[in-house]
Tab-separated table of C-alpha atoms and ligand atoms in Angstrom:
chain	number	residue	atom	x	y	z
R	497	UNK	CA	-40.346	-140.071	-93.014
R	498	UNK	CA	-41.718	-137.382	-90.702
R	499	UNK	CA	-40.804	-136.585	-87.116
R	500	UNK	CA	-42.532	-134.232	-84.699
R	501	UNK	CA	-40.369	-132.683	-81.960
R	502	UNK	CA	-42.433	-131.257	-79.097
R	503	UNK	CA	-39.834	-128.699	-77.927
R	504	UNK	CA	-36.227	-127.616	-78.334
R	505	UNK	CA	-33.426	-130.123	-78.727
R	506	UNK	CA	-29.779	-129.480	-79.607
R	507	UNK	CA	-29.122	-128.825	-83.312
R	508	UNK	CA	-26.696	-131.717	-83.563
R	509	UNK	CA	-29.591	-134.196	-83.199
R	510	UNK	CA	-31.740	-132.345	-85.705
R	511	UNK	CA	-28.837	-132.340	-88.182
R	512	UNK	CA	-28.421	-136.122	-87.732
R	513	UNK	CA	-32.078	-136.609	-88.679
R	514	UNK	CA	-31.996	-134.143	-91.573
R	515	UNK	CA	-28.966	-135.941	-93.022
R	516	UNK	CA	-31.297	-138.901	-93.542
R	517	UNK	CA	-33.833	-136.682	-95.318
R	518	UNK	CA	-36.258	-136.787	-92.455
R	519	UNK	CA	-38.875	-134.071	-92.486
R	520	UNK	CA	-39.012	-132.322	-89.138
R	521	UNK	CA	-41.832	-130.341	-87.604
R	522	UNK	CA	-41.066	-128.666	-84.309
R	523	UNK	CA	-43.248	-127.128	-81.601
R	524	UNK	CA	-42.115	-123.511	-81.630
R	525	UNK	CA	-44.420	-121.794	-79.149
R	526	UNK	CA	-43.059	-120.326	-75.942
R	527	UNK	CA	-45.105	-122.683	-73.754
R	528	UNK	CA	-45.488	-126.408	-73.175
R	529	UNK	CA	-47.634	-128.203	-75.753
R	530	UNK	CA	-50.965	-129.413	-74.319
R	531	UNK	CA	-52.104	-133.048	-74.441
R	532	UNK	CA	-54.682	-132.270	-77.155
R	533	UNK	CA	-52.189	-130.290	-79.219
R	534	UNK	CA	-49.718	-133.156	-78.993
R	535	UNK	CA	-52.250	-135.653	-80.332
R	536	UNK	CA	-53.125	-133.263	-83.157
R	537	UNK	CA	-49.447	-132.579	-83.968
R	538	UNK	CA	-48.625	-136.289	-84.210
R	539	UNK	CA	-51.249	-136.897	-86.911
R	540	UNK	CA	-49.457	-137.852	-90.125
R	541	UNK	CA	-46.094	-138.203	-88.333
R	542	UNK	CA	-43.975	-141.351	-88.185
R	543	UNK	CA	-42.170	-140.601	-84.940
R	544	UNK	CA	-42.231	-138.312	-81.920
R	545	UNK	CA	-39.408	-136.723	-79.953
R	546	UNK	CA	-41.064	-135.960	-76.641
R	547	UNK	CA	-39.476	-132.989	-74.882
R	548	UNK	CA	-40.622	-132.112	-71.375
R	549	UNK	CA	-43.369	-133.556	-69.254
R	550	UNK	CA	-45.887	-134.454	-72.025
R	551	UNK	CA	-47.877	-137.410	-70.715
R	552	UNK	CA	-47.290	-140.408	-72.957
R	553	UNK	CA	-50.325	-142.079	-71.420
R	554	UNK	CA	-52.915	-144.563	-72.698
R	555	UNK	CA	-55.068	-141.783	-74.191
R	556	UNK	CA	-52.145	-140.337	-76.153
R	557	UNK	CA	-50.741	-143.723	-77.214
R	558	UNK	CA	-54.089	-144.943	-78.514
R	559	UNK	CA	-54.566	-141.716	-80.475
R	560	UNK	CA	-51.025	-142.002	-81.876
R	561	UNK	CA	-50.676	-145.752	-82.395
R	562	UNK	CA	-49.420	-145.144	-85.928
R	563	UNK	CA	-46.097	-143.865	-84.485
R	564	UNK	CA	-43.171	-146.155	-85.253
R	565	UNK	CA	-41.092	-144.836	-82.366
R	566	UNK	CA	-41.125	-142.337	-79.496
R	567	UNK	CA	-37.807	-140.906	-78.292
R	568	UNK	CA	-37.817	-139.142	-74.921
R	569	UNK	CA	-35.597	-136.137	-74.247
R	570	UNK	CA	-34.915	-137.523	-70.750
R	571	UNK	CA	-33.688	-140.572	-68.932
R	572	UNK	CA	-36.679	-140.505	-66.567
R	573	UNK	CA	-39.790	-142.103	-68.020
R	574	UNK	CA	-42.367	-141.718	-65.241
R	575	UNK	CA	-44.520	-139.801	-67.761
R	576	UNK	CA	-44.872	-142.920	-69.941
R	577	UNK	CA	-47.456	-145.706	-69.685
R	578	UNK	CA	-44.934	-148.407	-70.564
R	579	UNK	CA	-47.477	-151.274	-70.427
R	580	UNK	CA	-49.726	-149.509	-72.946
R	581	UNK	CA	-46.779	-148.741	-75.249
R	582	UNK	CA	-45.828	-152.427	-75.129
R	583	UNK	CA	-49.413	-153.489	-75.807
R	584	UNK	CA	-49.545	-151.218	-78.853
R	585	UNK	CA	-46.013	-152.233	-79.852
R	586	UNK	CA	-44.669	-148.667	-79.949
R	587	UNK	CA	-40.964	-148.667	-79.069
R	588	UNK	CA	-39.968	-145.936	-76.591
R	589	UNK	CA	-36.367	-144.857	-75.980
R	590	UNK	CA	-34.627	-142.551	-73.488
R	591	UNK	CA	-31.212	-140.922	-72.889
R	592	UNK	CA	-29.370	-142.884	-70.172
R	593	UNK	CA	-25.821	-142.265	-68.966
R	594	UNK	CA	-24.900	-139.125	-70.901
R	595	UNK	CA	-26.572	-136.837	-68.366
R	596	UNK	CA	-25.348	-138.515	-65.179
R	597	UNK	CA	-22.351	-136.216	-64.628
R	598	UNK	CA	-24.298	-133.001	-65.246
R	599	UNK	CA	-27.206	-134.026	-63.030
R	600	UNK	CA	-24.885	-135.098	-60.226
R	601	UNK	CA	-23.163	-131.692	-60.546
R	602	UNK	CA	-26.528	-130.019	-59.974
R	603	UNK	CA	-27.055	-132.150	-56.847
R	604	UNK	CA	-23.553	-131.227	-55.670
R	605	UNK	CA	-24.196	-127.545	-56.386
R	606	UNK	CA	-27.405	-127.629	-54.338
R	607	UNK	CA	-25.699	-129.455	-51.465
R	608	UNK	CA	-22.989	-126.777	-51.308
R	609	UNK	CA	-25.453	-123.918	-51.749
R	610	UNK	CA	-27.674	-125.172	-48.922
R	611	UNK	CA	-24.730	-125.865	-46.614
R	612	UNK	CA	-23.671	-122.185	-46.910
R	613	UNK	CA	-27.182	-120.664	-47.364
R	614	UNK	CA	-25.844	-119.263	-50.632
R	615	UNK	CA	-29.105	-118.580	-52.474
R	616	UNK	CA	-30.625	-116.846	-49.443
R	617	UNK	CA	-27.538	-114.731	-48.742
R	618	UNK	CA	-27.285	-113.772	-52.421
R	619	UNK	CA	-30.843	-112.444	-52.166
R	620	UNK	CA	-29.832	-110.391	-49.103
R	621	UNK	CA	-27.262	-108.536	-51.226
R	622	UNK	CA	-29.756	-107.937	-54.014
R	623	UNK	CA	-32.252	-106.587	-51.489
R	624	UNK	CA	-29.684	-104.153	-50.039
R	625	UNK	CA	-29.431	-106.057	-46.735
R	626	UNK	CA	-25.668	-106.675	-46.641
R	627	UNK	CA	-24.734	-104.327	-43.785
R	628	UNK	CA	-21.095	-105.105	-43.007
R	629	UNK	CA	-18.708	-107.983	-42.306
R	630	UNK	CA	-19.865	-109.974	-39.286
R	631	UNK	CA	-18.007	-112.840	-37.612
R	632	UNK	CA	-21.226	-114.683	-36.919
R	633	UNK	CA	-23.695	-113.953	-39.695
R	634	UNK	CA	-26.041	-116.759	-40.677
R	635	UNK	CA	-23.562	-119.599	-40.352
R	636	UNK	CA	-23.338	-122.569	-42.675
R	637	UNK	CA	-22.209	-126.099	-41.887
R	638	UNK	CA	-19.112	-127.992	-42.997
R	639	UNK	CA	-19.450	-130.876	-45.420
R	640	UNK	CA	-15.976	-132.284	-44.961
R	641	UNK	CA	-16.127	-135.819	-43.574
R	642	UNK	CA	-19.928	-135.754	-43.275
R	643	UNK	CA	-21.842	-138.862	-44.353
R	644	UNK	CA	-23.559	-138.841	-47.743
R	645	UNK	CA	-26.635	-141.054	-47.981
R	646	UNK	CA	-27.663	-141.844	-51.547
R	647	UNK	CA	-31.257	-142.936	-52.061
R	648	UNK	CA	-31.020	-144.787	-55.401
R	649	UNK	CA	-27.407	-145.617	-56.224
R	650	UNK	CA	-27.801	-145.906	-59.995
R	651	UNK	CA	-25.918	-143.954	-62.649
R	652	UNK	CA	-26.509	-140.426	-61.287
R	653	UNK	CA	-26.307	-141.477	-57.632
R	654	UNK	CA	-22.919	-143.046	-58.315
R	655	UNK	CA	-21.613	-139.817	-59.909
R	656	UNK	CA	-22.832	-137.809	-56.908
R	657	UNK	CA	-21.147	-140.279	-54.538
R	658	UNK	CA	-17.844	-139.984	-56.422
R	659	UNK	CA	-17.957	-136.165	-56.301
R	660	UNK	CA	-18.726	-136.064	-52.572
R	661	UNK	CA	-16.133	-138.706	-51.674
R	662	UNK	CA	-13.510	-136.939	-53.804
R	663	UNK	CA	-14.177	-133.327	-52.852
R	664	UNK	CA	-15.094	-133.643	-49.188
R	665	UNK	CA	-13.938	-137.143	-48.210
R	666	UNK	CA	-17.543	-137.940	-47.384
R	667	UNK	CA	-18.171	-141.560	-46.386
R	668	UNK	CA	-20.971	-142.929	-48.612
R	669	UNK	CA	-23.891	-145.086	-47.537
R	670	UNK	CA	-26.803	-145.922	-49.834
R	671	UNK	CA	-30.167	-147.576	-50.059
R	672	UNK	CA	-31.542	-149.300	-53.137
R	673	UNK	CA	-34.128	-152.037	-53.507
R	674	UNK	CA	-31.107	-154.344	-53.580
R	675	UNK	CA	-27.329	-153.952	-53.353
R	676	UNK	CA	-25.513	-152.392	-56.320
R	677	UNK	CA	-22.381	-154.528	-56.381
R	678	UNK	CA	-21.080	-152.951	-59.611
R	679	UNK	CA	-21.148	-149.500	-57.998
R	680	UNK	CA	-19.468	-150.892	-54.888
R	681	UNK	CA	-16.548	-151.936	-57.111
R	682	UNK	CA	-16.128	-148.283	-58.186
R	683	UNK	CA	-16.522	-146.540	-54.828
R	684	UNK	CA	-16.429	-147.406	-51.183
R	685	UNK	CA	-20.162	-147.375	-50.451
R	686	UNK	CA	-22.015	-149.271	-47.744
R	687	UNK	CA	-25.489	-150.680	-48.338
R	688	UNK	CA	-27.901	-149.850	-45.501
R	689	UNK	CA	-31.625	-150.169	-44.826
R	690	UNK	CA	-33.852	-147.150	-45.521
R	691	UNK	CA	-34.179	-146.541	-41.756
R	692	UNK	CA	-30.386	-146.604	-41.333
R	693	UNK	CA	-29.994	-144.211	-44.274
R	694	UNK	CA	-32.292	-141.729	-42.537
R	695	UNK	CA	-30.628	-142.073	-39.145
R	696	UNK	CA	-26.977	-141.989	-40.266
R	697	UNK	CA	-26.829	-139.536	-43.199
R	698	UNK	CA	-25.752	-135.904	-42.893
R	699	UNK	CA	-26.823	-135.314	-46.497
R	700	UNK	CA	-29.480	-137.401	-48.249
R	701	UNK	CA	-29.456	-137.127	-52.029
R	702	UNK	CA	-32.367	-138.641	-53.947
R	703	UNK	CA	-31.596	-140.381	-57.260
R	704	UNK	CA	-34.375	-142.952	-57.800
R	705	UNK	CA	-36.985	-142.873	-60.515
R	706	UNK	CA	-40.481	-141.670	-59.576
R	707	UNK	CA	-42.597	-144.821	-59.247
R	708	UNK	CA	-45.590	-145.939	-57.175
R	709	UNK	CA	-43.038	-147.104	-54.594
R	710	UNK	CA	-41.089	-143.817	-54.374
R	711	UNK	CA	-44.004	-141.372	-54.714
R	712	UNK	CA	-44.230	-139.204	-51.561
R	713	UNK	CA	-41.504	-141.361	-49.999
R	714	UNK	CA	-40.086	-138.356	-48.125
R	715	UNK	CA	-43.018	-137.349	-45.944
R	716	UNK	CA	-43.035	-135.749	-42.496
R	717	UNK	CA	-42.608	-139.120	-40.731
R	718	UNK	CA	-39.473	-139.735	-42.791
R	719	UNK	CA	-38.061	-136.214	-42.255
R	720	UNK	CA	-38.557	-136.732	-38.494
R	721	UNK	CA	-36.236	-139.744	-38.642
R	722	UNK	CA	-33.444	-137.692	-40.268
R	723	UNK	CA	-30.847	-135.802	-38.209
R	724	UNK	CA	-31.886	-132.208	-37.310
R	725	UNK	CA	-28.528	-131.158	-38.800
R	726	UNK	CA	-29.119	-132.966	-42.113
R	727	UNK	CA	-29.585	-131.678	-45.659
R	728	UNK	CA	-32.118	-133.132	-48.106
R	729	UNK	CA	-31.331	-132.916	-51.841
R	730	UNK	CA	-33.705	-133.977	-54.613
R	731	UNK	CA	-32.665	-133.782	-58.275
R	732	UNK	CA	-34.740	-136.818	-59.292
R	733	UNK	CA	-38.460	-135.976	-59.378
R	734	UNK	CA	-40.570	-133.581	-57.301
R	735	UNK	CA	-43.155	-136.278	-56.585
R	736	UNK	CA	-40.653	-138.208	-54.436
R	737	UNK	CA	-40.909	-135.696	-51.594
R	738	UNK	CA	-44.150	-134.363	-50.173
R	739	UNK	CA	-43.779	-130.602	-50.584
R	740	UNK	CA	-46.111	-129.577	-47.747
R	741	UNK	CA	-44.244	-131.891	-45.372
R	742	UNK	CA	-40.870	-130.614	-46.573
R	743	UNK	CA	-41.923	-127.017	-45.882
R	744	UNK	CA	-43.016	-128.059	-42.379
R	745	UNK	CA	-39.725	-129.911	-41.807
R	746	UNK	CA	-37.749	-126.804	-42.800
R	747	UNK	CA	-39.922	-124.325	-40.873
R	748	UNK	CA	-39.826	-126.400	-37.691
R	749	UNK	CA	-36.074	-127.143	-38.117
R	750	UNK	CA	-36.791	-130.871	-38.193
R	751	UNK	CA	-34.015	-130.970	-40.820
R	752	UNK	CA	-31.336	-128.339	-41.438
R	753	UNK	CA	-31.904	-127.563	-45.103
R	754	UNK	CA	-33.088	-128.706	-48.520
R	755	UNK	CA	-32.030	-128.247	-52.135
R	756	UNK	CA	-34.357	-129.052	-55.012
R	757	UNK	CA	-33.899	-129.166	-58.772
R	758	UNK	CA	-37.311	-130.758	-59.162
R	759	UNK	CA	-40.664	-129.736	-57.715
R	760	UNK	CA	-44.257	-130.822	-57.834
R	761	UNK	CA	-45.811	-129.153	-59.750
R	762	UNK	CA	-43.355	-127.712	-62.259
R	763	UNK	CA	-43.035	-124.836	-62.746
R	764	UNK	CA	-43.102	-123.921	-59.056
R	765	UNK	CA	-45.372	-121.036	-58.113
R	766	UNK	CA	-43.324	-117.858	-57.617
R	767	UNK	CA	-44.954	-117.345	-54.210
R	768	UNK	CA	-43.913	-120.780	-52.930
R	769	UNK	CA	-42.480	-120.344	-49.393
R	770	UNK	CA	-39.480	-122.531	-50.309
R	771	UNK	CA	-38.192	-119.669	-52.457
R	772	UNK	CA	-37.805	-117.336	-49.478
R	773	UNK	CA	-36.522	-119.636	-46.752
R	774	UNK	CA	-32.971	-119.225	-45.491
R	775	UNK	CA	-32.521	-123.001	-45.441
R	776	UNK	CA	-33.782	-123.907	-48.943
R	777	UNK	CA	-32.371	-123.629	-52.468
R	778	UNK	CA	-34.452	-124.295	-55.570
R	779	UNK	CA	-33.430	-124.610	-59.227
R	780	UNK	CA	-35.815	-124.860	-62.207
R	781	UNK	CA	-35.104	-128.491	-63.294
R	782	UNK	CA	-31.720	-127.798	-64.891
R	783	UNK	CA	-29.966	-131.027	-63.887
R	784	UNK	CA	-28.955	-132.058	-67.410
R	785	UNK	CA	-28.854	-128.540	-68.865
R	786	UNK	CA	-25.260	-128.142	-70.031
R	787	UNK	CA	-24.241	-127.591	-73.655
R	788	UNK	CA	-22.274	-130.832	-73.764
R	789	UNK	CA	-24.970	-132.935	-72.145
R	790	UNK	CA	-27.786	-131.554	-74.266
R	791	UNK	CA	-25.717	-132.317	-77.402
R	792	UNK	CA	-25.115	-135.866	-76.169
R	793	UNK	CA	-28.826	-136.324	-75.373
R	794	UNK	CA	-29.823	-135.090	-78.842
R	795	UNK	CA	-27.464	-137.622	-80.441
R	796	UNK	CA	-29.020	-140.528	-78.501
R	797	UNK	CA	-32.464	-139.260	-79.474
R	798	UNK	CA	-31.494	-139.221	-83.155
R	799	UNK	CA	-30.101	-142.756	-82.861
R	800	UNK	CA	-33.310	-143.977	-81.229
R	801	UNK	CA	-35.460	-142.302	-83.890
R	802	UNK	CA	-33.411	-143.620	-86.822
R	803	UNK	CA	-33.421	-147.161	-85.440
R	804	UNK	CA	-37.160	-147.060	-84.774
R	805	UNK	CA	-38.001	-145.700	-88.220
R	806	UNK	CA	-35.873	-148.460	-89.702
R	807	UNK	CA	-37.749	-151.100	-87.721
R	808	UNK	CA	-34.568	-151.928	-85.765
R	809	UNK	CA	-34.247	-152.468	-82.022
R	810	UNK	CA	-33.690	-149.110	-80.267
R	811	UNK	CA	-30.135	-148.610	-78.982
R	812	UNK	CA	-31.478	-146.958	-75.783
R	813	UNK	CA	-34.861	-148.551	-75.127
R	814	UNK	CA	-36.998	-148.289	-72.003
R	815	UNK	CA	-38.701	-151.474	-73.178
Q	1879	NAI	N1	-33.031	-133.116	-62.567
Q	1879	NAI	C1	-32.831	-133.571	-63.773
Q	1879	NAI	O1	-32.706	-132.799	-64.725
Q	1879	NAI	C2	-32.701	-135.032	-64.023
Q	1879	NAI	C3	-33.390	-135.936	-63.244
Q	1879	NAI	N2	-33.253	-137.289	-63.473
Q	1879	NAI	C4	-33.959	-138.245	-62.601
Q	1879	NAI	O2	-32.981	-139.103	-62.010
Q	1879	NAI	C5	-33.499	-140.418	-61.992
Q	1879	NAI	C6	-32.370	-141.409	-61.883
Q	1879	NAI	O3	-31.632	-141.490	-63.087
Q	1879	NAI	P1	-30.452	-142.572	-63.304
Q	1879	NAI	O4	-29.484	-142.493	-62.202
Q	1879	NAI	O5	-29.972	-142.432	-64.683
Q	1879	NAI	O6	-31.302	-143.927	-63.163
Q	1879	NAI	P2	-30.792	-145.365	-62.742
Q	1879	NAI	O7	-31.855	-146.310	-63.174
Q	1879	NAI	O8	-29.387	-145.579	-63.210
Q	1879	NAI	O9	-30.771	-145.303	-61.141
Q	1879	NAI	C7	-31.901	-145.331	-60.328
Q	1879	NAI	C8	-31.560	-146.154	-59.079
Q	1879	NAI	O10	-32.663	-146.098	-58.177
Q	1879	NAI	C9	-32.878	-147.403	-57.638
Q	1879	NAI	N3	-34.278	-147.534	-57.235
Q	1879	NAI	C10	-35.378	-147.582	-58.043
Q	1879	NAI	N4	-36.481	-147.711	-57.295
Q	1879	NAI	C11	-36.084	-147.710	-56.006
Q	1879	NAI	C12	-36.774	-147.826	-54.765
Q	1879	NAI	N5	-38.107	-147.975	-54.725
Q	1879	NAI	N6	-36.047	-147.794	-53.630
Q	1879	NAI	C13	-34.704	-147.682	-53.676
Q	1879	NAI	N7	-34.001	-147.582	-54.812
Q	1879	NAI	C14	-34.682	-147.600	-55.974
Q	1879	NAI	C15	-32.524	-148.351	-58.773
Q	1879	NAI	O11	-32.205	-149.630	-58.289
Q	1879	NAI	C16	-31.313	-147.638	-59.386
Q	1879	NAI	O12	-30.124	-148.057	-58.749
Q	1879	NAI	C17	-34.331	-140.509	-63.279
Q	1879	NAI	O13	-35.320	-141.507	-63.184
Q	1879	NAI	C18	-34.930	-139.118	-63.392
Q	1879	NAI	O14	-36.176	-139.086	-62.779
Q	1879	NAI	C19	-32.441	-137.740	-64.471
Q	1879	NAI	C20	-31.735	-136.870	-65.259
Q	1879	NAI	C21	-31.836	-135.441	-65.119
Q	1880	3PY	O1	-33.515	-136.853	-68.018
Q	1880	3PY	C1	-34.396	-136.567	-67.176
Q	1880	3PY	O2	-35.065	-137.436	-66.592
Q	1880	3PY	C2	-34.652	-135.165	-66.884
Q	1880	3PY	O3	-35.338	-134.860	-65.935
Q	1880	3PY	C3	-34.094	-134.098	-67.721
Q	1880	3PY	O4	-32.893	-134.395	-68.269
């Protein structure tokens, strides 16, 4: 059996596949594979490990309908045309759960960094602009006791809520399409409407998938309903906030600050104004990028691939 891997995954997953005598071909160029190259690379392969934002759309799926399984190196699957995969009977799997802690840590990191303007002040040192100790330099805001509003209380949202409640005694409110009663058994979290989430939160952290419903959900009208002292955090997908509107909201102090691990497009242009604002912090989509998490993701990928090649039900299917 042959598997094409369109990027880098942890060795532990590769070893699991090689143990079963699977022949592996890996994309080894220092850039993202293009759509055409991906189609070409999948010719003669039995399975694909899709790393990064490759579009697994109708065009790709129809050109690669011989694949027995596709394993994503992500939990998010907004890049996949699930209906087409179902129609062509190509099983697609993802990596749920194992990356929730790491991604929530990235959201927590951004929340803290924004609340103390850490990225901006770090740049001031690098640029030689740290003059002396001042009692009132650019002041941050306290997080202790402030209200966390989770948009999308699923696996990662729940981990973020636990961290904020534990570290800063932050009361947690959340909005989902419907109540998450399982999560409410684990933490004290109050379900509110989207409007209430905007009005009551001191920090809003986004943890939904990118869908037609959530695309551009955070636009200028929404930012205007948030508190002027509030912080917006997005570690889910860049498409969930409207970037132009976010820049306006930060420039006009409609909200206090924003922290992003995800942007639209990715990579972000190095001249993007968000990179030089005192009230913004941006990371290059590193939510799940810890050694432990990447190992765990690679193991789930190998399990999905082995099951699919065997004609078994995937252990971590998206359909
Ligand atoms: N920055 C990064 O590196 C990473 C980003 N992610 C992103 O985080 C997302 C969430 O991952 P998980 O927590 O594992 O997923 P999950 O499925 O456990 O949680 C998503 C939650 O959002 C809710 N939701 C979905 N649509 C909604 C809507 N229209 N309005 C309100 N709530 C809605 C769902 O009910 C669910 O509770 C992924 O889809 C992915 O895009 C995931 C891992 C790493
Ligand atoms: O899992 C995801 O959805 C990511 O964005 C990267 O881990």
